[in-house]
Amino acid sequence: MYRYNDFDTAFLAERNAQFRAQVERRIDGSLTEDEFRPLRLMNGLYLQLHAYMLRVAIPYGTLRSAQMRQLAMIADKWDKGYGHFTTRQNIQYNWPKLPDVPDILDALGEVQLHAIQTSGNTIRNVTADHFAGAAADEIADPRPVAELLRQWSTDHPEFQFLPRKFKFAVTGSPNDRAVTRAHDIGVRMIRNDKGDPGYEVLVGGGLGRTPMIGKVIRDFLPPEDLLPYMEAIVSTYNTLGRRDNKYKARIKITVHENGLDTFRDKVEARFAEVKPHFSGVDQEILREIEAHFAPPAFRNAPTEAYEAERDANPAFRAWADTNLSDHRAEGYAIVTVSLKKHGDTPGDATSDQMRVLADIAERYAHDELRISHEQNVILPHVHVSDLPAIYAALRGADLATANVGLISDIIACPGMDYCALATARSIPVAQEIATRFEELKLEHDVGPLKLKISGCINACGHHHVGHIGILGLDRAGVENYQITLGGDGTEEAAIGQRTGPGFAYDEITDAIERIVRAYLEHREGPDETFLMAYRRLGLDPFKAALYDDAKGKAHAA
Amino acid sequence: MPRAFTPKVVTANALLEGDVVYLTEDNRWTRDLAEAELLTDEAVAEERLLDASRRQSEIVGAYLADMSAGTNGPAPTHFREDFRRTGPSNYHHGKQADALSEG
Ligand code: SF4
């Protein structure tokens, strides 16, 4: 895992010292809020509905146990004993007090974490496949590339005032778990017909007000051109992107308005200019970074203990069936720890849970943890013989919910319970839907189904790419929830289609149940997933279930 | 014809804690909406907001929020202000908890 060098450490210490002085000047009245606001945002400090919120970047979602323990310590010492993991693989603290924030940032710095560029019109935390370095289907570990992009983009002088925020995602696997097609730039590590490694570069994806699927701007970029090409794209956007209207400022609109071909021509022209300035140092740095991500020493051990526990313990078996994924090393598994216990807040972990996860990672999982954009925690490298002990430890911390990939494994943004931009709540909607399906004991029959909820059009909850998406709106002073169906965040990315009029807060759970029951009625069999059935059937049967019966009609807003 | 003025309170977030505060008649910042001054005259409301906004070392982002005259002081007319007054719905944090401890 990447560790800071002296330069990184010194840079961070200096930034934190600067911010400490800025906070002091704000508190003693020498800075107004107008002057202070951009400074605090540069350091990840937002002001939300009920309190400040500090957003801490977790680069490509990767944490060591010591870092997780420090996150827990911060939650206890300066917050309310928990943290919220986000769809950008970040952690947010919902209750920090302004005078404490400099101390929090110093505590983060002790474990090589920070909150820089988690806000503002800059290049944000670079996200990556949460199974990086572990997945059986992986071509290459995307994290060295993500780390290179992180180093290049952090404090990049040209890119501190972009037209709008800018998000990168990287995957090294053909099965896209990083939603690269919904990012400003998506980088897919691929091999060409000759077997040479390179990158497919996607540009102009994004959700929000105008959702768009990223387009291929280069189908094969040689490895040594990566940084110059990224520099060319962001630089082209920086001059071409609109600054007159913030709703048209993201690169997706720049690409859309200029056309992909025109945009590509400009990028290629810029690329020709910048390429000579890259002497190859970036490639040397990448080699060094790659050394930090050498795979752990996997062990060769018997797996009988795992099989025996599966036979003996049905609860363990159910958990293993939903929460494990294929690992590239024999005898190993990837564990997804669900932060979606039915009725709890999606993505929240208490400080105790963070410490348990850190202990498990240290003891059994090569000291590695990942945060997924689906707001769960991953133990990427686990030998299956350790699974019974891990499961027992997770159970003890209320972390053994067996629902990964099922309807209760909901992505939900903070919504109007915390977020100042929200138009409706999302957390209680997620809580109620998860609780409903737990009561119905239906979700294992239903099978894979991704439900995603956003509390406003900004779409932090990725609702557009949910198989079922829910968008909370304010309709004439009342919360109203719009449903979309058929979204997909994978390599076959698609934007969901609106079903029709939205539903009131107290009707949305019933509406979701009607959709799911319609699916069960119409599917060809358990092998036809919700998404497959939707693709075969289209919206009609689901619309009928939502709106046709008298109850549905009476409730339609 | 002038349109009817919806009564308002001046509200903001406290500078240090970030929590929701309201302006009282005697120019204090209170955490309790019931204590807030209900402003029924548009010109007065604008003036109160202007004065409040100058108190930069106490608060952040003052604005006028719509209210109606309730039995127990100003009452929010929109759910957003209702949540600001109470705290989040998923945990007993924020004002709903503070009210108890101050109780
Ligand atoms: S989608 Fe809207 S409500 Fe949800 S976190 Fe993003 S900005 Fe806030």
XYZ file of C-alpha atoms and ligand atoms in Angstrom:
668
model
C 0.000 0.000 0.000
C 1.248 3.477 -0.804
C 3.107 5.276 1.960
C 3.928 8.971 1.962
C 7.444 10.101 1.298
C 9.040 13.063 3.103
C 7.712 15.513 0.572
C 4.116 14.330 1.020
C 4.410 14.516 4.792
C 5.928 17.987 4.786
C 3.368 19.266 2.286
C 0.487 18.025 4.394
C 1.908 19.415 7.629
C 2.289 22.807 6.004
C -1.236 22.794 4.596
C -2.638 21.840 7.991
C -0.662 24.592 9.718
C -2.003 27.107 7.200
C -5.549 25.982 7.800
C -5.091 26.130 11.568
C -4.122 29.780 11.250
C -7.064 30.426 8.927
C -9.496 28.890 11.412
C -8.027 31.033 14.173
C -8.474 34.142 12.068
C -12.060 33.195 11.298
C -12.853 32.647 14.965
C -11.262 35.898 16.114
C -13.253 37.748 13.489
C -10.442 38.827 11.153
C -11.850 36.699 8.332
C -15.464 36.956 7.199
C -17.336 33.867 6.134
C -17.080 34.968 2.498
C -13.315 35.015 2.857
C -13.128 31.826 4.899
C -15.566 29.664 2.956
C -13.292 28.874 -0.013
C -10.467 28.142 2.414
C -12.471 25.685 4.482
C -13.866 24.016 1.360
C -10.331 23.529 0.034
C -9.813 21.511 3.206
C -12.977 19.451 2.954
C -14.990 21.341 5.568
C -18.623 21.913 4.630
C -21.416 23.543 6.570
C -24.484 21.327 6.409
C -27.985 21.451 7.841
C -27.255 20.844 11.511
C -23.503 21.111 11.765
C -20.190 21.257 9.938
C -19.250 18.182 7.952
C -15.687 17.068 7.276
C -15.145 14.923 4.209
C -11.957 12.896 4.337
C -10.573 11.347 1.176
C -9.793 7.650 1.214
C -7.703 7.344 -1.933
C -9.178 4.581 -4.133
C -10.950 3.355 -1.003
C -7.863 1.648 0.435
C -7.097 1.721 4.166
C -4.628 0.078 6.523
C -5.862 -1.047 9.916
C -3.955 1.784 11.634
C -5.800 4.291 9.468
C -9.170 2.735 10.253
C -8.358 2.856 13.969
C -7.482 6.525 13.671
C -10.795 7.181 11.898
C -12.484 5.502 14.869
C -10.474 7.572 17.337
C -11.493 10.776 15.555
C -15.145 9.694 15.611
C -14.942 9.213 19.362
C -12.880 12.210 20.285
C -14.343 14.910 18.042
C -17.580 13.544 16.610
C -20.481 11.390 17.773
C -18.799 8.006 17.650
C -19.466 7.082 14.043
C -18.576 7.915 10.468
C -20.443 7.792 7.177
C -18.825 6.111 4.173
C -19.838 7.630 0.855
C -20.273 6.630 -2.768
C -16.967 8.368 -3.499
C -15.118 6.002 -1.149
C -14.724 8.868 1.334
C -15.656 9.105 4.986
C -17.722 11.985 6.313
C -17.940 13.177 9.884
C -21.302 14.808 10.478
C -20.674 16.713 13.714
C -17.216 18.273 13.950
C -16.881 21.646 15.635
C -14.927 24.343 13.865
C -12.262 24.885 16.559
C -11.517 21.113 16.579
C -11.038 20.700 12.852
C -7.321 21.615 12.761
C -6.673 18.923 15.397
C -8.699 16.432 13.391
C -6.656 17.210 10.284
C -3.427 16.734 12.211
C -4.700 13.397 13.510
C -5.503 12.386 9.954
C -2.059 13.493 8.844
C -0.506 11.134 11.411
C -1.892 8.231 9.381
C -1.360 9.822 5.966
C -4.919 10.899 5.328
C -6.335 14.324 4.556
C -9.370 16.214 3.347
C -7.740 18.234 0.567
C -9.659 18.445 -2.717
C -12.716 16.742 -1.306
C -14.620 19.864 -2.296
C -14.433 22.681 -4.789
C -13.840 22.749 -8.525
C -10.812 20.538 -8.416
C -9.915 16.961 -9.212
C -11.516 14.965 -6.415
C -10.565 11.699 -4.754
C -9.606 9.191 -7.448
C -11.757 6.123 -6.987
C -11.065 2.566 -8.104
C -12.498 -0.921 -8.114
C -12.843 -1.905 -4.447
C -11.737 -5.436 -5.337
C -8.471 -4.081 -6.799
C -5.541 -6.445 -6.487
C -7.808 -9.258 -5.395
C -10.492 -9.932 -8.002
C -10.294 -13.131 -9.995
C -11.328 -11.322 -13.176
C -8.719 -8.583 -12.923
C -6.237 -7.765 -15.690
C -4.134 -5.445 -13.530
C -4.340 -3.704 -10.161
C -5.776 -0.232 -10.872
C -4.456 1.351 -7.677
C -0.948 2.289 -8.878
C -2.583 4.211 -11.724
C -5.064 5.749 -9.296
C -2.204 6.723 -6.989
C -0.263 8.244 -9.885
C -3.347 10.263 -10.817
C -3.767 11.261 -7.188
C -0.200 12.550 -6.949
C -0.433 14.334 -10.268
C -3.778 15.974 -9.472
C -3.106 16.938 -5.848
C -2.328 20.632 -5.709
C -1.872 20.657 -9.510
C -1.471 24.411 -10.075
C -3.350 24.496 -13.375
C -6.341 22.554 -12.067
C -7.324 24.297 -8.832
C -10.070 26.379 -10.457
C -11.680 24.158 -13.033
C -15.112 25.117 -14.371
C -16.556 22.484 -12.031
C -15.563 19.501 -9.897
C -13.842 16.646 -11.678
C -13.965 12.956 -10.856
C -11.763 10.080 -11.991
C -12.422 6.370 -11.601
C -10.096 3.539 -12.573
C -10.758 -0.136 -13.107
C -8.381 -2.938 -13.972
C -11.107 -5.416 -14.620
C -13.457 -5.982 -17.561
C -16.350 -6.244 -15.082
C -16.653 -2.634 -14.090
C -17.238 -2.270 -10.358
C -15.988 1.324 -10.286
C -18.803 2.894 -12.362
C -16.175 4.325 -14.714
C -18.853 5.250 -17.254
C -20.447 7.693 -14.831
C -17.261 9.679 -14.191
C -15.763 12.754 -15.816
C -12.896 10.502 -16.839
C -12.992 6.746 -16.593
C -9.797 4.779 -17.103
C -10.099 1.117 -17.963
C -6.928 -0.942 -17.945
C -7.083 -3.270 -20.916
C -4.956 -5.306 -23.274
C -5.043 -4.888 -27.039
C -5.181 -7.667 -29.614
C -1.429 -8.149 -29.357
C -1.712 -8.558 -25.603
C -0.049 -5.240 -24.796
C -1.335 -3.412 -21.726
C -2.871 0.024 -22.142
C -5.908 2.073 -21.276
C -9.332 2.678 -22.687
C -10.222 6.257 -21.806
C -13.811 7.328 -21.250
C -14.824 10.925 -20.984
C -17.915 12.920 -20.154
C -19.846 10.513 -18.015
C -21.743 11.776 -15.015
C -25.016 11.635 -13.163
C -26.682 14.653 -11.565
C -29.108 16.929 -13.363
C -28.103 15.752 -16.833
C -27.044 12.117 -16.573
C -24.743 10.896 -19.318
C -22.828 7.730 -20.012
C -19.130 8.289 -20.645
C -17.901 8.043 -24.229
C -14.703 6.428 -25.471
C -12.260 9.174 -26.386
C -9.319 6.802 -26.914
C -9.863 3.096 -27.304
C -6.238 2.236 -26.644
C -3.813 4.571 -24.928
C -0.256 3.277 -24.497
C 0.857 3.248 -20.839
C 3.493 5.977 -21.239
C 0.888 8.412 -22.595
C -1.415 8.190 -19.603
C -0.502 11.340 -17.702
C 0.082 13.577 -20.718
C -3.252 12.470 -22.131
C -5.067 13.100 -18.842
C -3.369 16.474 -18.655
C -4.533 17.210 -22.206
C -8.152 16.300 -21.442
C -8.388 18.305 -18.222
C -6.513 21.225 -19.769
C -8.840 21.272 -22.800
C -11.831 21.163 -20.492
C -10.338 23.901 -18.336
C -10.325 26.341 -21.254
C -13.390 25.060 -23.121
C -15.726 24.241 -20.225
C -18.480 26.744 -19.491
C -18.140 29.007 -16.513
C -21.306 31.028 -17.167
C -23.734 28.416 -15.911
C -22.862 25.897 -13.241
C -25.428 23.448 -14.533
C -23.579 23.348 -17.853
C -20.074 23.398 -16.477
C -19.260 19.692 -16.108
C -17.162 18.075 -18.820
C -20.114 15.931 -19.882
C -21.798 19.110 -21.158
C -18.564 20.346 -22.766
C -18.272 17.081 -24.667
C -21.966 17.052 -25.494
C -22.125 20.650 -26.721
C -18.939 20.515 -28.748
C -19.416 16.970 -29.937
C -17.055 14.144 -29.076
C -15.055 14.455 -32.317
C -14.372 18.168 -31.922
C -13.500 17.664 -28.290
C -11.191 14.789 -29.164
C -9.436 16.870 -31.846
C -8.744 19.601 -29.339
C -7.490 17.076 -26.800
C -5.188 15.486 -29.353
C -3.820 18.899 -30.321
C -3.194 19.731 -26.692
C -1.695 16.286 -26.162
C 0.846 16.997 -28.896
C 1.840 20.131 -26.992
C 2.131 18.648 -23.521
C 3.590 15.266 -24.367
C 7.166 16.567 -24.889
C 7.119 17.971 -21.352
C 6.708 14.515 -19.901
C 10.224 13.214 -19.821
C 9.330 9.782 -18.561
C 9.718 10.658 -14.894
C 6.032 9.896 -14.491
C 6.697 6.350 -15.650
C 9.557 5.980 -13.196
C 7.277 7.204 -10.427
C 4.627 4.731 -11.533
C 7.180 1.901 -11.257
C 7.976 3.014 -7.706
C 4.310 3.221 -6.836
C 3.705 -0.246 -8.236
C 6.243 -1.608 -5.786
C 4.065 -0.294 -2.959
C 1.193 -2.408 -4.237
C 2.977 -5.729 -4.494
C 0.500 -8.487 -3.668
C 0.737 -9.951 -0.172
C 2.338 -13.364 0.343
C -0.645 -15.635 -0.092
C -0.437 -18.847 1.852
C -1.215 -22.350 0.861
C -3.416 -23.847 3.525
C -6.130 -26.463 3.802
C -9.714 -25.291 3.312
C -11.568 -28.038 5.203
C -12.373 -25.790 8.147
C -14.321 -23.555 5.805
C -16.257 -26.413 4.221
C -17.017 -27.898 7.627
C -18.384 -24.607 8.926
C -20.545 -24.222 5.821
C -22.091 -27.617 6.491
C -22.538 -27.031 10.194
C -23.776 -23.446 10.291
C -26.602 -22.351 7.956
C -26.255 -18.695 8.969
C -22.582 -18.790 8.030
C -23.418 -20.489 4.745
C -26.035 -17.856 3.874
C -23.539 -15.110 4.655
C -20.794 -16.784 2.643
C -23.148 -17.222 -0.310
C -23.981 -13.514 -0.507
C -20.955 -11.723 0.911
C -17.992 -13.518 -0.677
C -16.497 -12.919 -4.112
C -13.944 -14.818 -6.156
C -10.316 -14.123 -5.353
C -7.492 -14.545 -7.816
C -5.459 -16.651 -5.395
C -6.419 -20.221 -4.690
C -8.006 -20.777 -1.302
C -8.729 -17.075 -0.879
C -11.919 -15.053 -0.920
C -12.912 -11.410 -0.952
C -15.233 -10.544 1.929
C -17.737 -7.734 1.615
C -18.820 -6.581 5.058
C -22.286 -5.116 4.762
C -22.855 -1.717 6.359
C -26.525 -2.147 5.484
C -28.026 -3.952 8.414
C -31.782 -3.828 7.887
C -33.128 -0.648 9.415
C -29.734 0.973 9.946
C -28.265 3.931 8.088
C -26.524 2.786 4.879
C -22.789 3.385 5.020
C -22.531 4.267 8.699
C -20.050 2.497 10.961
C -19.598 3.088 14.657
C -16.140 3.568 16.092
C -16.399 0.129 17.709
C -17.220 -1.424 14.365
C -14.293 0.369 12.742
C -11.953 -1.040 15.383
C -13.308 -4.565 14.936
C -12.784 -4.243 11.185
C -9.254 -2.975 11.772
C -8.516 -5.889 14.113
C -9.845 -8.435 11.634
C -7.862 -6.885 8.805
C -4.692 -6.892 10.835
C -5.105 -10.423 12.063
C -6.538 -12.201 9.038
C -6.499 -9.999 5.955
C -2.993 -8.700 5.318
C -3.844 -5.446 7.053
C -5.985 -4.233 4.171
C -9.442 -2.727 4.087
C -11.382 -1.139 1.280
C -14.366 1.135 1.196
C -16.654 0.421 -1.733
C -18.678 3.023 -3.593
C -21.608 0.871 -2.544
C -20.866 1.996 1.025
C -19.621 -1.323 2.319
C -16.257 -2.397 3.717
C -14.152 -4.978 1.929
C -11.583 -7.393 3.334
C -9.816 -8.044 0.047
C -7.513 -10.922 0.933
C -8.903 -13.583 3.221
C -7.951 -17.238 3.333
C -11.179 -19.209 3.495
C -9.997 -21.195 6.496
C -10.146 -17.927 8.476
C -13.711 -17.178 7.454
C -15.416 -18.885 10.412
C -13.396 -16.792 12.865
C -13.960 -13.632 10.834
C -17.677 -14.305 10.641
C -17.858 -14.779 14.401
C -15.997 -11.510 14.978
C -18.273 -9.684 12.550
C -21.360 -11.087 14.225
C -20.133 -9.861 17.557
C -19.960 -6.348 16.104
C -23.323 -6.521 14.363
C -21.580 -6.588 11.004
C -22.619 -9.993 9.674
C -25.669 -8.993 7.626
C -25.962 -11.372 4.669
C -27.383 -9.061 2.041
C -24.625 -7.935 -0.321
C -26.039 -7.301 -3.788
C -29.619 -7.761 -2.595
C -32.378 -5.184 -2.418
C -31.542 -4.130 1.154
C -27.912 -3.434 0.203
C -29.066 0.074 -0.622
C -26.919 3.025 -1.586
C -28.387 6.105 0.036
C -26.913 9.574 0.182
C -27.298 11.569 3.424
C -30.302 13.442 2.021
C -32.198 15.984 4.054
C -31.182 14.478 7.354
C -27.786 16.126 6.880
C -27.207 17.621 3.464
C -27.853 21.318 2.939
C -28.592 20.772 -0.757
C -31.181 18.049 -0.283
C -34.758 18.315 -1.479
C -35.982 15.270 0.488
C -34.780 12.631 2.934
C -33.162 9.444 1.699
C -31.912 7.639 4.820
C -35.317 6.845 6.379
C -36.596 5.712 2.981
C -33.698 3.255 2.769
C -34.298 2.132 6.337
C -37.961 1.442 5.716
C -37.469 -0.409 2.433
C -34.751 -2.614 3.923
C -36.896 -3.346 6.948
C -39.904 -4.175 4.756
C -38.003 -6.721 2.694
C -36.503 -8.246 5.810
C -40.005 -8.711 7.201
C -41.243 -10.190 3.948
C -38.267 -12.609 3.910
C -38.233 -12.058 0.175
C -34.888 -10.616 -0.765
C -32.995 -13.882 -1.239
C -35.733 -15.078 -3.599
C -35.566 -11.810 -5.479
C -31.813 -12.119 -5.925
C -29.445 -9.461 -7.300
C -31.113 -6.065 -7.256
C -29.421 -2.717 -6.827
C -31.551 -0.030 -5.249
C -30.068 3.456 -5.031
C -31.518 6.581 -3.460
C -30.553 10.244 -3.836
C -32.014 13.102 -1.838
C -31.736 15.574 -4.703
C -30.947 15.898 -8.379
C -27.190 15.918 -7.678
C -27.457 12.136 -7.569
C -24.754 11.332 -5.012
C -26.781 8.179 -4.345
C -26.259 7.102 -7.996
C -30.012 6.591 -8.454
C -29.737 6.859 -12.251
C -27.680 3.679 -12.381
C -29.728 1.734 -9.838
C -31.743 -1.185 -11.166
C -34.335 0.643 -9.134
C -33.529 4.293 -8.552
C -35.303 6.646 -6.190
C -34.947 10.416 -6.376
C -36.326 12.513 -3.537
C -37.799 15.834 -4.594
C -39.649 18.735 -3.053
C -42.987 19.004 -4.812
C -44.834 22.079 -3.541
C -43.415 21.740 -0.067
C -43.953 17.982 0.249
C -41.395 15.187 -0.139
C -42.015 13.258 -3.328
C -40.096 10.272 -4.660
C -39.555 9.581 -8.347
C -38.747 6.055 -9.438
C -36.468 5.038 -12.295
C -35.959 1.486 -13.512
C -33.316 -0.307 -15.527
C -30.262 1.744 -14.623
C -26.928 -0.059 -14.623
C -23.543 1.096 -13.340
C -21.411 -1.659 -14.855
C -19.580 -1.899 -18.182
C -23.036 -2.068 -19.776
C -23.919 1.236 -18.140
C -27.412 2.585 -18.675
C -29.467 5.412 -17.244
C -32.730 4.334 -15.633
C -36.101 5.288 -17.126
C -38.686 7.194 -15.132
C -41.807 5.210 -14.384
C -44.131 8.207 -14.125
C -45.438 10.396 -11.338
C -43.653 10.175 -8.013
C -44.844 8.861 -4.666
C -45.265 10.458 -1.288
C -42.926 9.648 1.597
C -45.405 7.209 3.142
C -46.144 5.510 -0.199
C -42.698 4.844 -1.583
C -42.033 1.573 0.250
C -45.331 0.103 -0.974
C -44.495 1.243 -4.476
C -41.119 -0.532 -4.370
C -42.790 -3.682 -3.091
C -45.244 -3.584 -6.003
C -42.340 -3.332 -8.462
C -40.590 -6.285 -6.883
C -43.762 -8.370 -6.825
C -44.346 -7.569 -10.483
C -40.839 -8.805 -11.223
C -41.418 -12.058 -9.332
C -44.650 -12.567 -11.233
C -43.185 -11.902 -14.675
C -39.710 -13.390 -14.476
C -38.963 -16.530 -16.440
C -37.338 -18.090 -13.434
C -34.924 -17.342 -10.597
C -32.066 -17.171 -13.106
C -33.587 -14.159 -14.775
C -32.490 -11.259 -12.590
C -34.504 -8.111 -12.106
C -32.360 -6.251 -14.615
C -32.622 -9.022 -17.218
C -36.381 -9.135 -16.771
C -36.604 -5.371 -17.101
C -34.573 -5.469 -20.298
C -36.844 -8.132 -21.744
C -40.137 -6.631 -20.583
C -39.550 -2.887 -20.561
C -41.374 -0.496 -18.290
C -44.968 -1.537 -18.972
C -45.578 -4.332 -16.482
C -43.929 -2.280 -13.755
C -45.940 0.798 -14.629
C -49.060 -1.299 -14.495
C -48.090 -2.543 -11.041
C -47.377 0.973 -9.879
C -50.250 2.905 -11.325
C -53.032 0.685 -12.630
C -54.766 -0.589 -9.557
C -57.093 1.782 -7.737
C -54.653 2.220 -4.883
C -51.839 3.110 -7.216
C -54.035 5.641 -9.004
C -55.231 7.305 -5.869
C -51.657 7.645 -4.673
C -50.062 8.888 -7.857
C -49.070 12.484 -7.341
C -52.147 44.836 -4.448
C -49.194 43.884 -2.253
C -49.007 40.164 -1.738
C -49.415 38.902 1.797
C -46.111 38.599 3.645
C -45.320 35.180 5.059
C -43.926 35.678 8.569
C -40.233 34.941 8.980
C -37.528 34.305 11.505
C -33.852 35.104 11.080
C -31.907 31.862 11.215
C -28.275 30.875 10.685
C -25.686 28.356 11.823
C -23.515 29.056 14.844
C -19.936 29.776 13.845
C -18.215 27.386 16.241
C -20.608 24.448 16.502
C -22.356 24.859 13.171
C -25.745 24.155 14.702
C -28.954 25.958 13.836
C -29.664 29.215 15.654
C -32.465 31.765 15.556
C -32.499 35.463 16.345
C -34.529 36.565 19.358
C -36.236 39.881 19.889
C -33.496 40.958 22.291
C -30.773 40.111 19.745
C -29.583 36.856 21.227
C -28.987 33.726 19.173
C -31.128 30.916 20.515
C -31.080 27.187 19.692
C -34.776 27.011 20.401
C -37.156 28.076 17.663
C -39.879 28.824 20.230
C -37.763 31.715 21.475
C -37.225 33.243 18.048
C -38.650 36.566 17.040
C -41.450 36.180 14.502
C -41.185 38.940 11.935
C -44.468 39.884 10.315
C -43.391 43.013 8.479
C -41.278 42.648 5.362
C -39.251 45.817 5.805
C -38.486 45.007 9.422
C -37.514 41.468 8.472
C -35.051 42.701 5.858
C -33.524 45.098 8.335
C -33.220 42.437 11.044
C -31.526 40.135 8.547
C -29.080 42.831 7.516
C -28.139 43.524 11.116
C -27.834 39.845 11.915
C -25.631 39.187 8.880
C -23.076 41.633 10.238
C -22.496 39.423 13.280
C -19.819 37.472 11.434
C -17.952 36.306 14.496
C -21.055 34.552 15.844
C -22.870 32.994 12.924
C -22.691 31.815 9.328
C -25.177 32.195 6.504
C -28.084 34.122 8.027
C -31.319 34.049 6.061
C -35.044 34.549 6.523
C -37.046 31.352 6.938
C -40.803 31.148 6.416
C -42.820 30.469 9.572
C -46.347 30.653 10.773
C -47.487 31.841 14.172
C -47.873 28.663 16.223
C -49.190 28.188 19.725
C -45.641 27.673 20.958
C -43.848 30.410 19.037
C -42.946 30.317 15.331
C -43.768 27.083 13.492
C -42.025 25.993 10.257
C -44.129 26.004 7.121
C -41.667 23.813 5.197
C -40.267 20.401 6.127
C -36.693 21.564 5.687
C -37.042 24.065 8.499
C -38.803 21.434 10.536
C -35.760 19.157 10.211
C -33.398 22.023 10.986
C -35.356 22.657 14.153
C -35.249 19.014 15.238
C -32.167 17.213 13.950
C -31.711 14.149 11.755
C -34.352 11.419 11.639
C -31.950 8.447 11.782
C -30.274 9.231 15.115
C -31.287 11.041 18.253
C -28.659 13.682 17.580
C -28.783 17.418 17.153
C -31.424 19.576 18.732
C -33.750 16.775 19.743
C -30.959 15.403 21.948
C -29.636 18.793 23.061
C -33.123 19.809 24.194
C -33.111 16.856 26.572
C -29.720 17.570 28.039
C -30.507 21.250 28.476
C -33.941 20.235 29.779
S -27.689 13.724 -3.794
Fe -28.260 15.743 -3.073
S -29.073 15.334 -1.039
Fe -27.871 13.572 -1.577
S -25.855 14.010 -0.728
Fe -25.850 14.658 -2.880
S -26.308 16.808 -2.787
Fe -26.937 15.958 -0.812
